[in-house]
Coordinates of C-alpha atoms and ligand atoms in Angstrom, one line a residue:
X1 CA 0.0 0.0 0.0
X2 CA 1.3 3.4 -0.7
X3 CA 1.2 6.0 1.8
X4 CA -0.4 9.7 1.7
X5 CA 3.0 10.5 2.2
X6 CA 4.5 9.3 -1.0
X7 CA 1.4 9.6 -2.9
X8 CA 1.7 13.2 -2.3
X9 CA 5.3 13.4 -2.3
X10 CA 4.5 11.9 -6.1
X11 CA 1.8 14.6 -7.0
X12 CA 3.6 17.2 -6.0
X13 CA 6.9 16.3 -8.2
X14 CA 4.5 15.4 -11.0
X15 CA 3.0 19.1 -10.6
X16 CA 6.3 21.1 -9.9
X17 CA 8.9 19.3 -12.3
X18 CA 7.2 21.1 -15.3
X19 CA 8.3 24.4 -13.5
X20 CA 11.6 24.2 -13.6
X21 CA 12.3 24.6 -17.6
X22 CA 14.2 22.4 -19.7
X23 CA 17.0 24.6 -20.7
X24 CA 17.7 25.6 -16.5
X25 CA 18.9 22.4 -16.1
X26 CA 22.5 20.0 -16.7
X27 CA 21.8 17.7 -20.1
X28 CA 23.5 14.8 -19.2
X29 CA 24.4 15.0 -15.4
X30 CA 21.2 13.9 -13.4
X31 CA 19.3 17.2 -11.5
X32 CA 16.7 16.6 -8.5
X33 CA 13.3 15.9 -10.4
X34 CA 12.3 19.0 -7.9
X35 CA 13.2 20.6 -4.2
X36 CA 16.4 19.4 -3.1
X37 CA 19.2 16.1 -3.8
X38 CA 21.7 14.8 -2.3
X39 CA 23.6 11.4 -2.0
X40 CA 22.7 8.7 -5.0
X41 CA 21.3 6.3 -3.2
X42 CA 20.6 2.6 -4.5
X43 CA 22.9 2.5 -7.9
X44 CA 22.0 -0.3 -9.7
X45 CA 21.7 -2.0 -12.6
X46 CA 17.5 -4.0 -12.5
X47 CA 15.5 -5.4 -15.0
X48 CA 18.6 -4.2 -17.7
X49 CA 18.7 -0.8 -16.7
X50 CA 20.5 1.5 -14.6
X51 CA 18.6 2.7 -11.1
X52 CA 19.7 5.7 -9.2
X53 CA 17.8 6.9 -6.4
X54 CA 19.1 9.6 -4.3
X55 CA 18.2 11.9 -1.1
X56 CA 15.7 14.0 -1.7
X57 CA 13.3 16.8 -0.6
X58 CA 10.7 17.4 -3.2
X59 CA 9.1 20.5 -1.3
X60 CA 11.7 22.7 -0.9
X61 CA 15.5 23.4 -2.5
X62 CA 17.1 22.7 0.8
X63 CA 17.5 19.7 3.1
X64 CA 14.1 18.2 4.9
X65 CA 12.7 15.0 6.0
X66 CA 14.5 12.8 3.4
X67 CA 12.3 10.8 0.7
X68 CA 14.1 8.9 -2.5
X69 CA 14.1 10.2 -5.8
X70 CA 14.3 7.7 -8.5
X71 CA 15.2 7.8 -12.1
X72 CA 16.1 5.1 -15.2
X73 CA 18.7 4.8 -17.7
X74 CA 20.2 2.8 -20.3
X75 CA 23.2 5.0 -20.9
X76 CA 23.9 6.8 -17.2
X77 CA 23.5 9.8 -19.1
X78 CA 20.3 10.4 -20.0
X79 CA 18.3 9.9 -17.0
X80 CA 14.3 9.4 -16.9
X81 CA 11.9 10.0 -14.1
X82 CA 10.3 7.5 -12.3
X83 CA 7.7 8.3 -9.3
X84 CA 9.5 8.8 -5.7
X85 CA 10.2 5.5 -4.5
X86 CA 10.8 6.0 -0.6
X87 CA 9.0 8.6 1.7
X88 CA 9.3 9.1 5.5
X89 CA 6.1 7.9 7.0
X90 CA 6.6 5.2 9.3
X91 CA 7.5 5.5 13.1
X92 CA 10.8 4.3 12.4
X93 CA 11.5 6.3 9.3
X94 CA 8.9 9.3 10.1
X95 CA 12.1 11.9 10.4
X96 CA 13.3 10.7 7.1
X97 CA 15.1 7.6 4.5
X98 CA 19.0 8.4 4.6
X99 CA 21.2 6.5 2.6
X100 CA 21.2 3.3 1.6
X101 CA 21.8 1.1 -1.4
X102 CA 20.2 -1.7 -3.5
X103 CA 20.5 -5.8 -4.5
X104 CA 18.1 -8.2 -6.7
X105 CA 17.0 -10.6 -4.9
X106 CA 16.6 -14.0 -6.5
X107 CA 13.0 -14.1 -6.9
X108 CA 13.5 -11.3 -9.2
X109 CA 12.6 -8.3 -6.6
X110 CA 14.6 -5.5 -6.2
X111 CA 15.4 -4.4 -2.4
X112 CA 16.2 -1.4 -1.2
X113 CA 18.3 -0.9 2.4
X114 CA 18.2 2.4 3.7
X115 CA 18.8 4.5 7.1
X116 CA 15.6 5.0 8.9
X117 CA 15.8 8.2 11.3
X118 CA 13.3 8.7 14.1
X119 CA 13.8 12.1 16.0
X120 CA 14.0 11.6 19.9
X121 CA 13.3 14.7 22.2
X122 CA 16.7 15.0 24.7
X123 CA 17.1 16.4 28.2
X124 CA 18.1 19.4 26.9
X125 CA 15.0 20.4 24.4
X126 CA 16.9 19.4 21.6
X127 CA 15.9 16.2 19.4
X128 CA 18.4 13.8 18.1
X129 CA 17.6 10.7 15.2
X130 CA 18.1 7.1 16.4
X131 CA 19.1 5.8 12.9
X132 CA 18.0 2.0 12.2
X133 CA 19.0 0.2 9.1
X134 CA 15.5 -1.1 7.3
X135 CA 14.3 -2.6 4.2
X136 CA 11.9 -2.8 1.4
X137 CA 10.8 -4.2 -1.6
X138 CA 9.9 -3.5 -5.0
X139 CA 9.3 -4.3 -8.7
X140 CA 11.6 -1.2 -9.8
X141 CA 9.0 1.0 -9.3
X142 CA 7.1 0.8 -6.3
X143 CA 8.3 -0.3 -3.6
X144 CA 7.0 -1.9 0.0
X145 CA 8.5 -1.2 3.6
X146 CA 9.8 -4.7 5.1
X147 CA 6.6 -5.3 7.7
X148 CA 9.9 -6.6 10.4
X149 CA 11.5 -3.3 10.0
X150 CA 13.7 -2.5 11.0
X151 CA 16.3 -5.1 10.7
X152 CA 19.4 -3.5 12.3
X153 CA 19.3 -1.1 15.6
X154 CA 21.4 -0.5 18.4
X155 CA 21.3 -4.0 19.4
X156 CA 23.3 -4.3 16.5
X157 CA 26.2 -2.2 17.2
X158 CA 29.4 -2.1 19.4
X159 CA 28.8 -1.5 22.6
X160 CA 30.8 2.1 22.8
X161 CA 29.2 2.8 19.2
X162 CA 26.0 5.4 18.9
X163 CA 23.0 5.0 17.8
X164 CA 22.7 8.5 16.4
X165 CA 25.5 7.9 13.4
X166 CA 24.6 4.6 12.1
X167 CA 24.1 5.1 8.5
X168 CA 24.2 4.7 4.5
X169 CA 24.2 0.3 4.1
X170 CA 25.9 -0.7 1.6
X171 CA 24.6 -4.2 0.5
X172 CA 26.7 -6.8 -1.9
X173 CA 26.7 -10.8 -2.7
X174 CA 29.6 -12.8 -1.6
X175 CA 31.1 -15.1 -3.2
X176 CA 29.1 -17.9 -1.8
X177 CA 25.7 -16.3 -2.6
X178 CA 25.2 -14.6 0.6
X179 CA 24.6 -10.8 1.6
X180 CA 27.0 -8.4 3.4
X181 CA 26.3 -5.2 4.2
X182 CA 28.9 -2.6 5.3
X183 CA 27.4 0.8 7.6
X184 CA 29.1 4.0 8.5
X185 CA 29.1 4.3 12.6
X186 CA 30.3 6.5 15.3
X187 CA 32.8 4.8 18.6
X188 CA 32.9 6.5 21.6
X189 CA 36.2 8.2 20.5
X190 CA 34.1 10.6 18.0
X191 CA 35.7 9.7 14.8
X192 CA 34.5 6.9 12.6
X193 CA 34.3 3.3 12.0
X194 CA 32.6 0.8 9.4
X195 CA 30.4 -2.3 10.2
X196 CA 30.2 -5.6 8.8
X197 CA 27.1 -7.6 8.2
X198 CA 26.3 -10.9 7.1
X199 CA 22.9 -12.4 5.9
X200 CA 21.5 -15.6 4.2
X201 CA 18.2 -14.2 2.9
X202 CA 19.0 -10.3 3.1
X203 CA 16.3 -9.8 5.4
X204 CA 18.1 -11.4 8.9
X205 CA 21.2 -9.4 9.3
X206 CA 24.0 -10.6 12.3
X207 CA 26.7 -8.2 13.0
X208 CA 30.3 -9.3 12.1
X209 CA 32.7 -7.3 13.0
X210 CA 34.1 -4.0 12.8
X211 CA 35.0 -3.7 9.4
X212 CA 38.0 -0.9 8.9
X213 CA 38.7 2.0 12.0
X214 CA 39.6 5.3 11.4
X215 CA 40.8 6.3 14.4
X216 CA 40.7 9.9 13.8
X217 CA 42.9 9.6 10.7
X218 CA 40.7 11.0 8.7
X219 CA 38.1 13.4 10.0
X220 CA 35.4 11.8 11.7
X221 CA 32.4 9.8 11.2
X222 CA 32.7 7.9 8.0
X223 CA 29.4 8.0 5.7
X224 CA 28.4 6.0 2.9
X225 CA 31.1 3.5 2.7
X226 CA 31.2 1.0 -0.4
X227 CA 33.6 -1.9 -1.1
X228 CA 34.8 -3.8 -4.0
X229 CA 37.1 -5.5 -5.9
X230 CA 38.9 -3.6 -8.7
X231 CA 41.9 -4.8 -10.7
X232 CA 43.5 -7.7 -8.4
X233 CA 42.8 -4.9 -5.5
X234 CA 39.9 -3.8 -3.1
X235 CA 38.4 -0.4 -2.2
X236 CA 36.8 0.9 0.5
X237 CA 35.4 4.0 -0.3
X238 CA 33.8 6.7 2.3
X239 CA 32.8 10.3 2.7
X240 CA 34.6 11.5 6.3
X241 CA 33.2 14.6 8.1
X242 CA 35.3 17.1 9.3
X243 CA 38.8 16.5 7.8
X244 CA 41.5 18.4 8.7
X245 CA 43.8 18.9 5.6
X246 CA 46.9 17.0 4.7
X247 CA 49.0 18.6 2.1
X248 CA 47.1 18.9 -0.8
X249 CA 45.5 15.5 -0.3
X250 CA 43.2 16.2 2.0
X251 CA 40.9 19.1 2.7
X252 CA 38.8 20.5 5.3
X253 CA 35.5 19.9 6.1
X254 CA 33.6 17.1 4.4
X255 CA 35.8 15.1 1.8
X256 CA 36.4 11.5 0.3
X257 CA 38.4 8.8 1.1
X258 CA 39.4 5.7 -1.4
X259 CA 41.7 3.1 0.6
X260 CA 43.6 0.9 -1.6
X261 CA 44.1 -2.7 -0.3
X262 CA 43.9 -6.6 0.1
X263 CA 41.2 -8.5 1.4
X264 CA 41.1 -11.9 3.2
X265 CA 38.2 -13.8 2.3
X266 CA 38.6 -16.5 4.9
X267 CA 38.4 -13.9 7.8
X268 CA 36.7 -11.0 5.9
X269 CA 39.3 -8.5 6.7
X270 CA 40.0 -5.7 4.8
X271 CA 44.4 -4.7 4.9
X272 CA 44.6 -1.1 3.9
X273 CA 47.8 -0.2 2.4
X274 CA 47.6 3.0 0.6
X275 CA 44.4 5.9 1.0
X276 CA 44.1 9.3 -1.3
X277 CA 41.5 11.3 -1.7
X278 CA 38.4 10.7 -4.7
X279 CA 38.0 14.2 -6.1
X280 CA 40.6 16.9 -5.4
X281 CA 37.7 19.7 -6.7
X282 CA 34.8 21.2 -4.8
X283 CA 32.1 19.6 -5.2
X284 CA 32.2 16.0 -5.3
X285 CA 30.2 13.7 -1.6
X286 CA 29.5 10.2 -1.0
X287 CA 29.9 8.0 -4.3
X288 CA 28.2 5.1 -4.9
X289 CA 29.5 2.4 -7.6
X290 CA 27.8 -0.7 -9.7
X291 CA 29.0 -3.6 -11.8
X292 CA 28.3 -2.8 -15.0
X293 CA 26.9 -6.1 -17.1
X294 CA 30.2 -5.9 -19.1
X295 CA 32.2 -5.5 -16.2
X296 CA 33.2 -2.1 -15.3
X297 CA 33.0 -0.8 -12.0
X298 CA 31.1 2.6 -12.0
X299 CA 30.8 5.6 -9.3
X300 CA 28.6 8.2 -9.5
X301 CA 28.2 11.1 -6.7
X302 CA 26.5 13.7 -5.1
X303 CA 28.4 16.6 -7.0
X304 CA 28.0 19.3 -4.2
X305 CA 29.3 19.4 -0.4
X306 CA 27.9 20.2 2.4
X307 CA 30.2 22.9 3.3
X308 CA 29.6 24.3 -0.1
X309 CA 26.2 23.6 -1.0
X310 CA 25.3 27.2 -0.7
X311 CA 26.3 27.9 -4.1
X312 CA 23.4 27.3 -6.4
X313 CA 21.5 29.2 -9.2
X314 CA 19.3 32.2 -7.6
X315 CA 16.5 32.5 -7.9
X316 CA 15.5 28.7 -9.0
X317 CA 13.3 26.1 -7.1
X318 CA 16.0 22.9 -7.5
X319 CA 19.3 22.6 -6.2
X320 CA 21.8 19.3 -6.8
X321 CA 23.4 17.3 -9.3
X322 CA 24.9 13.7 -9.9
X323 CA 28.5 13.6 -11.0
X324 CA 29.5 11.9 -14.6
X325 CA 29.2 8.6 -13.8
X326 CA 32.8 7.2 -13.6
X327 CA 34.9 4.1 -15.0
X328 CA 37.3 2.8 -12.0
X329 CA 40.5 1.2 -12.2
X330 CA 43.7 1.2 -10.5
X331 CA 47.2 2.1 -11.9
X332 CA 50.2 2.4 -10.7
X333 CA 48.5 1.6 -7.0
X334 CA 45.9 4.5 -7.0
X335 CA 42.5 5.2 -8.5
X336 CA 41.9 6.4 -11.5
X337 CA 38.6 7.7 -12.9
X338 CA 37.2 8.5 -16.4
X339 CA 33.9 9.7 -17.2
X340 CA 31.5 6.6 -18.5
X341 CA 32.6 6.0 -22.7
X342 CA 29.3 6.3 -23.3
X343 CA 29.8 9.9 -23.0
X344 CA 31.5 9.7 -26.4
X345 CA 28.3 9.3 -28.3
X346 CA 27.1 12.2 -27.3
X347 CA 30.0 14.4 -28.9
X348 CA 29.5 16.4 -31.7
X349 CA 31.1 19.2 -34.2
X350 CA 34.4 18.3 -33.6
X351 CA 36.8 20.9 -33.8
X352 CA 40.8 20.1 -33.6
X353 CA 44.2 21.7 -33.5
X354 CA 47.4 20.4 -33.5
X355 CA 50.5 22.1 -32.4
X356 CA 49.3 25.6 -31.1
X357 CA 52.0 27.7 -30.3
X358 CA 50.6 29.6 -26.5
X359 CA 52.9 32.5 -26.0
X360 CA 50.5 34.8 -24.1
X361 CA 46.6 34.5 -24.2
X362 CA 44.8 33.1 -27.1
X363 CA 41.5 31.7 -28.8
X364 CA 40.8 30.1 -30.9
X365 CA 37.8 29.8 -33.7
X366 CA 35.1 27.5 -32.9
X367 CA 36.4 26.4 -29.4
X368 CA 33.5 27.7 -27.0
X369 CA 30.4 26.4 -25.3
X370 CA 29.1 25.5 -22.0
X371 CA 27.9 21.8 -23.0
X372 CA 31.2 20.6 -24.4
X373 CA 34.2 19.0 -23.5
X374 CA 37.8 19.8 -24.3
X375 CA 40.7 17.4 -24.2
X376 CA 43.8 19.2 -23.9
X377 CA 47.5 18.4 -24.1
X378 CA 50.2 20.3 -23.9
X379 CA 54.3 20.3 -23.5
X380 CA 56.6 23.0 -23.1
X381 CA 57.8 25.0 -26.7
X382 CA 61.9 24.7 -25.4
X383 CA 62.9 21.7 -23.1
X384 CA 65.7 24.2 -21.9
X385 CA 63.2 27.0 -21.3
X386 CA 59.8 25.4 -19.4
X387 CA 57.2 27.1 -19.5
X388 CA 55.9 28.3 -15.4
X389 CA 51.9 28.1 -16.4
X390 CA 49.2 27.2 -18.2
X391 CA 45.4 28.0 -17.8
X392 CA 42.3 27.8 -19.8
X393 CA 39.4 29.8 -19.0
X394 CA 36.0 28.7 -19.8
X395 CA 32.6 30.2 -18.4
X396 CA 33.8 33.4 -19.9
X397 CA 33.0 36.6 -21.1
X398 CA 34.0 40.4 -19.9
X399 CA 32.9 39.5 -16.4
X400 CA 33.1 35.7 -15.6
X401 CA 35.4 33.2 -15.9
X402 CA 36.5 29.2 -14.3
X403 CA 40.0 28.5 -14.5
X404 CA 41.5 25.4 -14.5
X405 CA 45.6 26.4 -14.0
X406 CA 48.7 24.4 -14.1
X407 CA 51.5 25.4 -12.5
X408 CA 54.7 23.5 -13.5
X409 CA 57.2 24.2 -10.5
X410 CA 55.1 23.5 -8.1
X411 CA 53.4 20.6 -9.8
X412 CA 49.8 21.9 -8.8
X413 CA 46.7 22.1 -10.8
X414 CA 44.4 24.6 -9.5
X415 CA 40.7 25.2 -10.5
X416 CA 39.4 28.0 -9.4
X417 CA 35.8 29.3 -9.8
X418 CA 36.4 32.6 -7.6
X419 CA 35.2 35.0 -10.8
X420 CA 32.2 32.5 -12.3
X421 CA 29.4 34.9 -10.6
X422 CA 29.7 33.4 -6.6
X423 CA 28.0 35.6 -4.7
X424 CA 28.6 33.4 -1.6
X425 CA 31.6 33.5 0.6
X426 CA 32.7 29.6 0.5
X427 CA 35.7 27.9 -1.0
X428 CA 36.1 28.6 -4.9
X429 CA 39.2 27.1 -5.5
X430 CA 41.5 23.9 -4.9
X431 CA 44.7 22.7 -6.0
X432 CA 46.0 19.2 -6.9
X433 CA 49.5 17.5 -6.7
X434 CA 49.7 17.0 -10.4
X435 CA 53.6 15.8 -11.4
X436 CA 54.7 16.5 -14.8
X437 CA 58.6 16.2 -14.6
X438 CA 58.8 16.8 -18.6
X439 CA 56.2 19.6 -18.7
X440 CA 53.2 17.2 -20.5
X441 CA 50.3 16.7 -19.4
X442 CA 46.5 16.2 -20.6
X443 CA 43.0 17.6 -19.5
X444 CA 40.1 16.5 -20.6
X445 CA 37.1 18.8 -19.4
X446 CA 34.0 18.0 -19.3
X447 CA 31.5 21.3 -19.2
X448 CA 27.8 21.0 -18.6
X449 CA 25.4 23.9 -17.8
X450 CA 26.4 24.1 -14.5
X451 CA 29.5 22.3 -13.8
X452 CA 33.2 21.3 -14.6
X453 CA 34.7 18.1 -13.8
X454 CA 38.6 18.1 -14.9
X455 CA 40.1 14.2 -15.9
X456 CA 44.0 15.0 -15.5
X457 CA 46.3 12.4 -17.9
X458 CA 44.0 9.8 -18.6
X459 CA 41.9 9.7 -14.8
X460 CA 44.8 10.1 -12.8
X461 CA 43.4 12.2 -10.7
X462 CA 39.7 14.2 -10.9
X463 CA 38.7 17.5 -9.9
X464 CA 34.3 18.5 -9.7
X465 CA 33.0 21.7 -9.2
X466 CA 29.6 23.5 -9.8
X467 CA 29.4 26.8 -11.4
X468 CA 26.1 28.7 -12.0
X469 CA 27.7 31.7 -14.5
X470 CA 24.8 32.6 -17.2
X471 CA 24.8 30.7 -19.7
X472 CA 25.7 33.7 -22.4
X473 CA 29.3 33.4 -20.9
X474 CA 30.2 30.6 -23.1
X475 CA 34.1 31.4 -24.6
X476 CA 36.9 29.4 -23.7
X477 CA 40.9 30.7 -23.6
X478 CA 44.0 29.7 -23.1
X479 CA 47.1 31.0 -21.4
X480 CA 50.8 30.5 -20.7
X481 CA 53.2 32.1 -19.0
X482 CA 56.4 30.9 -21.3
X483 CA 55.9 28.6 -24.7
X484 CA 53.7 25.5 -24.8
X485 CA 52.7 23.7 -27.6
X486 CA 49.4 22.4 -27.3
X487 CA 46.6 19.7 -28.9
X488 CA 43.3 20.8 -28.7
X489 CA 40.0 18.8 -29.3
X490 CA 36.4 20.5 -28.6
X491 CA 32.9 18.4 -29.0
X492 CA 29.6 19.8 -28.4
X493 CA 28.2 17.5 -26.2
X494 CA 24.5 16.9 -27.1
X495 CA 21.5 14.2 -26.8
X496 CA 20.3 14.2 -30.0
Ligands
FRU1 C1 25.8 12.1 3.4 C2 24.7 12.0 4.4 C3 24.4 10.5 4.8 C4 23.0 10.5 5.1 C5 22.4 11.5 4.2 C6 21.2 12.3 4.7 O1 25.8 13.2 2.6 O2 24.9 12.8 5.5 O3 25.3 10.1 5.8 O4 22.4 9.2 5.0 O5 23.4 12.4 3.8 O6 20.6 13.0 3.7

C-alpha cells in the first residue's frame, strides 16, 4: 500500500517538475526531479537498466525530511523520471530515509536498504535521530516497507558505538551467494568506523565485525562506505566529516576517502595499504558504484558538499546534481577515474588543432560552449626554457570566468571558480599534486550547464565543481606564462 506521504510526495513532483524549464537544467548530469538532492542512493543496474535513487526533498531546494528520488537509464546519461520510491512515513523512518543502497533478490525483486531516522526529544530540548537500518521491496517502481522493519538497531552495534550515526548500508553478494552489508558508525572516540554484516536471505542481518577503524585519521564519522574489488585490489570508499587537511591530499571539512588494499576472504578483513583522496575539486560527496553487465565498475556522486552547498542558481526552485558517472580502475596503485565511454556518443562538431603555439593568451575559432568537452594536451615549446603556467578559461565573457591552472614548478593544478558569478563567501578554489617532470600533461574537461569536472592524464586524478555563471558566458581561452605547444579537441556534447 502506498502512503499519503508518498502519494503526495509523487503529485507534488509530478505538478512542480514542469516548472523548472528544460534549458535551467544540466543535459547529461542527473538534477533533483524538484526541491532538493543529495547522496545517489541505490545505484543499480535491474531489469537491464540503470537505477539511481538519491536523497531528496521534493518541497523545498534545501535539506528536509529525506524521501528517495528515482530515475532510469540505459546509458547513465540520459536519465528518466520515475515516481518517488521512498518517503518518510513510518515511526521508524517518520524523520526521514537516509542513505542506503540496492540488490536483486533471487525471486527477481529488487530491495532497497536504507537509514531510517526517528527524532527523539533529549534532556536538553533538543531532538536527536536514532538511525536504524530497514528494508523494502519492490518491482523497480514501487516499492514496499519490510513489515519486520527494522532489521538492524542499536542492538546491533558495538557497545561504545552510537545509535545517532549509524548510516548509508551498503549491500553486496559474496562469493558464496550470501549478503554483506557494510554501515558507517560513530565509537565512543568521535571519529569513525565501518560495520560488517552478514545475511543468508538479506532480510536477517548478524553483525560481524568492525570492518575498517579510522581512528581519527581522517576526519570523523565515516558515511556512505562502499567496497569492492577492482583490478587484483579492493576499495573501500567513504565520505569523512570534518577532515582536517593533509597537504594537498586532504581538505577540510567534508571530503572523500578511497583506501587501496587486500582482502582476506577466509576472515573478511579488509588490509589497507595506501588511502588518497576521490576528487581533489569542490564539489564532489558520498559516491556510490555498480557492476556494470560488461564489467566495469562505476561511481557516481553527489556533485556538491555540504560545506559548499550554498552555491546554487538564484533565484531557482532545484538545487543538486549527480557527478558523470565514472569508470574505475587502479594504476600504478591508485585510482583512477574517467567519465563513463558512453559519453562519447554524445560528442559532436568536432573541432581540432594540432600544435598551437601559447605565448601569451589566445583563442581560438570555434572552441566555446558550456555543454562541451575539451581534451587538452600540452608540453613546453623549449625543453631548456619550461614554461611556469598554463590555464584555460572557460565560463567566460567580460565579467566571468572558471579556470583550471597548471603550474609546473610547483606541480599543482588549481581550479578555481572565484570569478564565475559566486555571490557566496565559501571555498572557490582547490589545488592538486599534479607531477609533470617533462612539462606534459592532458586535461580533458567536461563542461555541462552548471558544472566542470577536470580528468587529469587519462583519470589520474579528478577535480568536480559547480558553477552557475549565465549561460551567455560561453568562450573558452588559453594561457601561458612561457611557450607551450598544445593539442586541442572540442565536442559539443549533445543528446540528439
Ligand atoms: C551524506 C549523508 C548521509 C545521510 C544523508 C542524509 O551526505 O549525510 O550520511 O544518510 O546524507 O541526507
Amino acid at each position: 500500500m502506498t502512503s499519503q506521504t508518498l502519494l503526495e510526495a509523487r503529485k507534488y513532483e509530478e505538478t512542480t517538475e514542469t516548472l523548472i524549464g528544460k534549458e535551467d537544467r544540466p543535459i547529461f548530469h542527473l538534477s533533483t526531479r524538484t526541491g532538493w538532492m543529495n547522496d545517489p542512493n541505490g545505484f543499480s543496474v535491474y531489469k537491464g537498466e540503470y537505477h539511481l535513487f538519491y536523497q531528496y526533498h521534493p518541497y523545498d531546494s534545501h535539506w528536509g525530511p529525506m524521501h528517495w528520488g528515482h530515475a532510469v537509464s540505459t546509458d547513465l546519461l540520459c536519465w528518466r523520471y520515475l515516481p518517488a520510491a521512498l518517503a518518510p512515513d513510518t515511526l521508524y523512518d517518520k524523520d526521514g530515509c537516509f542513505s542506503g543502497s540496492a540488490i536483486t533478490l533471487d525471486d527477481g525483486r529488487q530491495l532497497l536498504m536504507y537509514t531510517g531516522v526517528c527524532e527523539e526529544p533529549q534532556p536538553d530540548g533538543t531532538k536527536k535521530g536514532i538511525q536504524t537500518q530497514c528494508l523494502a521491496v519492490g518491482d523497480g517502481t514501487d516499492y514496499e516497507k519490510y513489515p519486520e522493519n527494522p532489521v538492524l538497531t542499536k542492538t546491533d552495534i558495538p557497545e561504545d558505538a552510537s545509535q545517532y550515526d549509524f548510516r548509508d548500508p551498503k549491500v553486496w553478494r559474496a562469493s558464496d551467494g550470501t549478503y554483506r552489508c557494510i554501515v558507517g558508525s560513530r565509537p565512543a572516540d568521535g571519529s569513525g568506523q565501518i560495520l560488517l554484516y552478514e545475511s543468508k536471505d538479506a532480510f536477517h542481518w548478524n553483525f560481524k565485525k568492525i570492518f575498517a577503524r579510522n581512528q581519527s585519521r581522517f576526519g570523523r564519522m565515516w558515511e556512505c562506505p562502499d567496497f569492492f574489488a577492482l583490478d587484483g585490489k579492493w576499495v573501500l570508499l567513504t565520505s569523512p566529516q570534518d577532515m582536517l587537511p593533509q597537504d594537498f591530499e586532504y581538505h577540510n571539512g567534508n571530503g572523500t576517502l578511497c583506501l587501496i588494499g587486500s582482502y582476506d576472504d577466509e576472515t573478511e578483513t579488509f588490509i589497507e595499504e595506501q588511502d588518497q583522496a576521490i576528487d581533489y575539486g569542490i564539489d564532489f560527496y558520498a559516491p556510490q558504484t555498480i557492476l556494470t553487465e560488461d564489467g566495469r565498475r562505476v561511481m557516481i556522486g553527489w556533485m556538491q558538499n555540504w560545506d559548499t552547498c550554498d552555491l546554487h542558481m538564484e533565484n531557482r526552485n532545484w538545487c543538486g546534481q549527480m557527478s558523470i558517472p565514472r569508470e574505475l580502475s587502479i594504476r600504478n596503485g591508485r585510482l583512477y577515474q574517467e567519465p563513463v565511454r558512453e559519453l562519447k556518443q554524445l560528442r559532436h562538431n568536432e573541432v581540432r588543432y594540432q600544435d598551437v603555439l601559447v605565448d601569451g593568451i589566445c583563442s581560438l575559432d570555434g572552441i566555446r560552449g558550456r555543454i562541451v568537452e575539451l581534451e587538452v594536451e600540452i608540453e613546453p615549446e623549449d625543453k631548456d626554457a619550461l614554461y611556469r603556467k598554463f590555464a584555460i578559461r572557460f565560463a567566460q565573457n567580460e565579467i566571468y570566468h572558471t579556470k583550471v591552472s597548471y603550474r609546473l614548478q610547483e606541480s599543482t593544478l588549481k581550479i578555481d571558480r572565484k570569478f564565475s558569478g559566486s555571490r557566496r563567501a565559501i571555498i572557490h578554489q582547490r589545488r592538486a599534486k599534479v607531477a609533470a617532470a617533462d612539462g606534459k600533461i592532458k586535461l580533458r574537461l567536461i563542461l555541462d550547464r552548471y558544472s566542470v569536472e577536470v580528468f587529469v592524464n587519462d583519470g589520474e586524478k579528478a577535480m568536480t565543481a559547480t558553477l552557475y555563471t549565465d549561460q551567455e558566458a560561453d568562450g573558452i581561452s588559453f594561457m601561458a606564462d612561457g611557450k607551450v605547444r598544445m593539442n586541442v579537441v572540442k565536442w559539443d556534447l549533445m543528446d540528439e
